[in-house]
Tab-separated table of C-alpha atoms and ligand atoms in Angstrom:
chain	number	residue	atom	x	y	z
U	264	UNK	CA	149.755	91.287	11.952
U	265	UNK	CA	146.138	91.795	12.732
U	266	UNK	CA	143.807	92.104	10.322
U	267	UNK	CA	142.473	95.833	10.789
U	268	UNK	CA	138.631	95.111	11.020
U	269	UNK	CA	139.029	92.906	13.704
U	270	UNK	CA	141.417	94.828	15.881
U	271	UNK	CA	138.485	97.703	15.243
U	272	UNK	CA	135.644	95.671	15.804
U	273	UNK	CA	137.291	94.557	19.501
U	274	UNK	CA	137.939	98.216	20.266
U	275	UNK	CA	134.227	98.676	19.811
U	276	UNK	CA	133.281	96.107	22.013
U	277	UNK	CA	132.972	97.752	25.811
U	278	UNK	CA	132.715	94.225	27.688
U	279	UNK	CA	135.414	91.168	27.315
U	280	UNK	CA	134.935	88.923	24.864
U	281	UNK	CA	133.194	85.347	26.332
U	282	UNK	CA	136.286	83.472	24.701
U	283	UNK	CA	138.156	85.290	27.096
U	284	UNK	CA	136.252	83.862	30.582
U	285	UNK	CA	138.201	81.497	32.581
U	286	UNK	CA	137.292	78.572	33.947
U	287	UNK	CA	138.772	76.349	36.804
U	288	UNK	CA	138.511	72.489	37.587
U	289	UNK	CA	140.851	70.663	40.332
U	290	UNK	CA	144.094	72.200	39.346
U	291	UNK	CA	143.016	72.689	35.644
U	292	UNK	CA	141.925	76.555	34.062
U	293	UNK	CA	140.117	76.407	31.013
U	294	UNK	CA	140.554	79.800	28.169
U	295	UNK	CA	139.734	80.460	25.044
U	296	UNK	CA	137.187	78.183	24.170
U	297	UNK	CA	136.115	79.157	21.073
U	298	UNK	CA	134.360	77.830	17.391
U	299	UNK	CA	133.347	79.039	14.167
U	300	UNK	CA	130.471	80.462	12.247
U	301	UNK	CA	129.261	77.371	10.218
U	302	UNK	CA	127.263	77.809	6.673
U	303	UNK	CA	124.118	75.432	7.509
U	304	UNK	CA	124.303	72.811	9.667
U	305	UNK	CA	125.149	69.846	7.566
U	306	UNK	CA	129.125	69.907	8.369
U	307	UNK	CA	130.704	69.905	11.617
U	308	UNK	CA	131.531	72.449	13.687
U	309	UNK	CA	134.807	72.701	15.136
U	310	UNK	CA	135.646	73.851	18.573
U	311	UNK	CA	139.094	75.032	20.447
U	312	UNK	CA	140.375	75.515	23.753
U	313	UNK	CA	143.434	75.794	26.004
U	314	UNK	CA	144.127	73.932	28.956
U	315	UNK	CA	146.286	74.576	31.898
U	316	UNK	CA	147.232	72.078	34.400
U	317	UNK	CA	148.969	74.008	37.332
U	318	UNK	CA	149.095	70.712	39.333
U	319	UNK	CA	151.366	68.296	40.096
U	320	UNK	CA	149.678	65.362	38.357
U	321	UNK	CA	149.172	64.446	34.518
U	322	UNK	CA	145.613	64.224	33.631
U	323	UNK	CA	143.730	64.095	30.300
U	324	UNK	CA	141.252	65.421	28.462
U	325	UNK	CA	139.051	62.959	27.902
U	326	UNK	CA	135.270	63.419	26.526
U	327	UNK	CA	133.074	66.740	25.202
U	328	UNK	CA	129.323	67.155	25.023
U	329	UNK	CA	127.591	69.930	24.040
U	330	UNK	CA	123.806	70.321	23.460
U	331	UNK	CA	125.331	72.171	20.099
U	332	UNK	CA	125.975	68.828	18.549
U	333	UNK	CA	125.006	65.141	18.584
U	334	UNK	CA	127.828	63.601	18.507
U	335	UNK	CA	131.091	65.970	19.487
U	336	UNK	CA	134.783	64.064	19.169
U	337	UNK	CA	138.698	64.374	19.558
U	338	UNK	CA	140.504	64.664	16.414
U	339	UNK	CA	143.737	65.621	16.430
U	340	UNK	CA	145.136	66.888	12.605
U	341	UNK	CA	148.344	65.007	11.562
U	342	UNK	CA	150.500	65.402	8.572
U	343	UNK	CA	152.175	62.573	7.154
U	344	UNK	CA	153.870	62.627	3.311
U	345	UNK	CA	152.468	66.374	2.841
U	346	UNK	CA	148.986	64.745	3.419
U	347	UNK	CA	146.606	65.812	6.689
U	348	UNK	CA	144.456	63.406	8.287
U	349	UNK	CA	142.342	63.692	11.157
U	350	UNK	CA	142.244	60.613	13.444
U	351	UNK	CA	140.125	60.676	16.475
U	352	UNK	CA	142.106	61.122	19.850
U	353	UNK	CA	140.642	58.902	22.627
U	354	UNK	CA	142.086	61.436	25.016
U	355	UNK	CA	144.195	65.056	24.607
U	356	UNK	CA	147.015	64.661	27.644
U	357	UNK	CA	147.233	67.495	29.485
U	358	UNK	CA	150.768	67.398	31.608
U	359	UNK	CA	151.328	68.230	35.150
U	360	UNK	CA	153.081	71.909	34.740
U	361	UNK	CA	152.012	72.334	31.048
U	362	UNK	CA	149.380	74.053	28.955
U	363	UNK	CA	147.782	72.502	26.473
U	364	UNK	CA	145.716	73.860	22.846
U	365	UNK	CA	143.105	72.632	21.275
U	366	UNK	CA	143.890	74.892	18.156
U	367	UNK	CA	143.518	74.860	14.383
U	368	UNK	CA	146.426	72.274	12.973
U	369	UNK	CA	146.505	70.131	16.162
U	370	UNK	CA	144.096	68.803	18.585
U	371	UNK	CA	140.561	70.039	18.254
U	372	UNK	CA	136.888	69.352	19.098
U	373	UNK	CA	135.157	68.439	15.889
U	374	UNK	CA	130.869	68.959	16.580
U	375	UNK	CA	129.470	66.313	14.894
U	376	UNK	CA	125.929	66.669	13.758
U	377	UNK	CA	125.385	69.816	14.883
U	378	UNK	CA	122.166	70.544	16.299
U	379	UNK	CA	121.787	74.381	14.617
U	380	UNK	CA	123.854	76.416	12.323
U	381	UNK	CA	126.621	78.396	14.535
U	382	UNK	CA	126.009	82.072	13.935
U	383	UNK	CA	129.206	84.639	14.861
U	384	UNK	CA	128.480	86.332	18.450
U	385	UNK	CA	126.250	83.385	19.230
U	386	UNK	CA	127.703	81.142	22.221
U	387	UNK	CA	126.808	77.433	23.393
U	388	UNK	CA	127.728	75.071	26.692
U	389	UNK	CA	129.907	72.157	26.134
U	390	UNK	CA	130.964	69.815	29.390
U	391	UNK	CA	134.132	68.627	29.393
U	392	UNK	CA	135.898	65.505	30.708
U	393	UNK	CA	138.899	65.221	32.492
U	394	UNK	CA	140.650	61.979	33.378
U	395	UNK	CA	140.911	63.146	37.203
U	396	UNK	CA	139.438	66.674	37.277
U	397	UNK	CA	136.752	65.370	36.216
U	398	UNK	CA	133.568	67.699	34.339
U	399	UNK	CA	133.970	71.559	34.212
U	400	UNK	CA	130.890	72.970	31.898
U	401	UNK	CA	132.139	76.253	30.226
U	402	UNK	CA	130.717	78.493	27.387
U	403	UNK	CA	132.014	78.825	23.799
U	404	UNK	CA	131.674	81.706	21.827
U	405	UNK	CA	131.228	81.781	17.859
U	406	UNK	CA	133.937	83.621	15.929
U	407	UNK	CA	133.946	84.531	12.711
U	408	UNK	CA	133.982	81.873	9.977
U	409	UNK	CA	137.653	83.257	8.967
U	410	UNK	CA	139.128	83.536	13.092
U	411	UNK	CA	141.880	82.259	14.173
U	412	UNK	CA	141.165	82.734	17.692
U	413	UNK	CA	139.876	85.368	20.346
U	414	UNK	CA	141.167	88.437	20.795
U	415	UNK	CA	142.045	88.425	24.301
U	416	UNK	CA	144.381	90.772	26.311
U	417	UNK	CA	146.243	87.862	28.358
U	418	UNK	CA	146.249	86.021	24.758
U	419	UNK	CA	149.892	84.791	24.834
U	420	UNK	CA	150.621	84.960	28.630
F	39	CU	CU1	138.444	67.034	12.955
């Protein structure tokens, strides 16, 4: 269930959310990207996504850089024995046929050294890499330090 502020504060809002733009490379779309309202600027940011790959070819996600960090990375959160790591993930495959999310508990952008605090409505660019798409440069929009993700009416589809 929604919590009941933020189903109000999207009913407010008379334009669609920028977490909710689309973005194409090759045969890839890019939704949702999406981070969170940081305190300061001293931890990372973090910074989700979903990829789909309507081709016929596997590729990969491969690199991020954003001018919102210094040094943006792969992690992808594992569990093992109860206890959650976070290695970094040289790439994020993205499957011919398949979508693919960078989403809280799996694979996500970690912003290293960020470059400013990230405020909530605030957005910033961030390039990605793909193996043979190769760079699409899309915007991010800053949730709330609590969201779980945008708010968007083709969320789920
Ligand atoms: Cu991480």
């Amino acid at each position: 269930m929604k919590p009941t502020i933020l189903s109000a504060f999207f009913a407010l809002t008379a334009f669609p959310a920028l977490a909710c733009e689309s973005f194409t490379v090759g045969d890839l779309t890019i939704d949702h990207a999406w981070s969170r309202a940081t305190i300061g600027a001293d931890r990372p940011g973090v910074f989700y996504v979903e990829i789909t790959n309507a081709g016929a070819s596997d590729d990969a996600l491969i690199g991020i850089a954003t001018p919102a960090a210094g040094m943006p990375m792969l992690h992808e959160t594992t569990v093992t024995d109860g206890v959650a790591s976070m290695p970094h993930a040289m790439s994020v495959p993205v499957p011919a046929g398949q979508t693919v999310q960078l989403a809280p508990g799996g694979y996500h952008g970690m912003l290293m050294g960020l470059t400013v605090a990230l405020k909530e409505g605030d957005s910033f660019p961030a390039t990605l890499t793909f193996q043979n798409a190769g760079d699409v440069t899309i915007n991010v929009e800053v949730l709330s330090l609590r969201a779980e993700g945008p708010d968007c009416a083709h969320a789920g589809q």
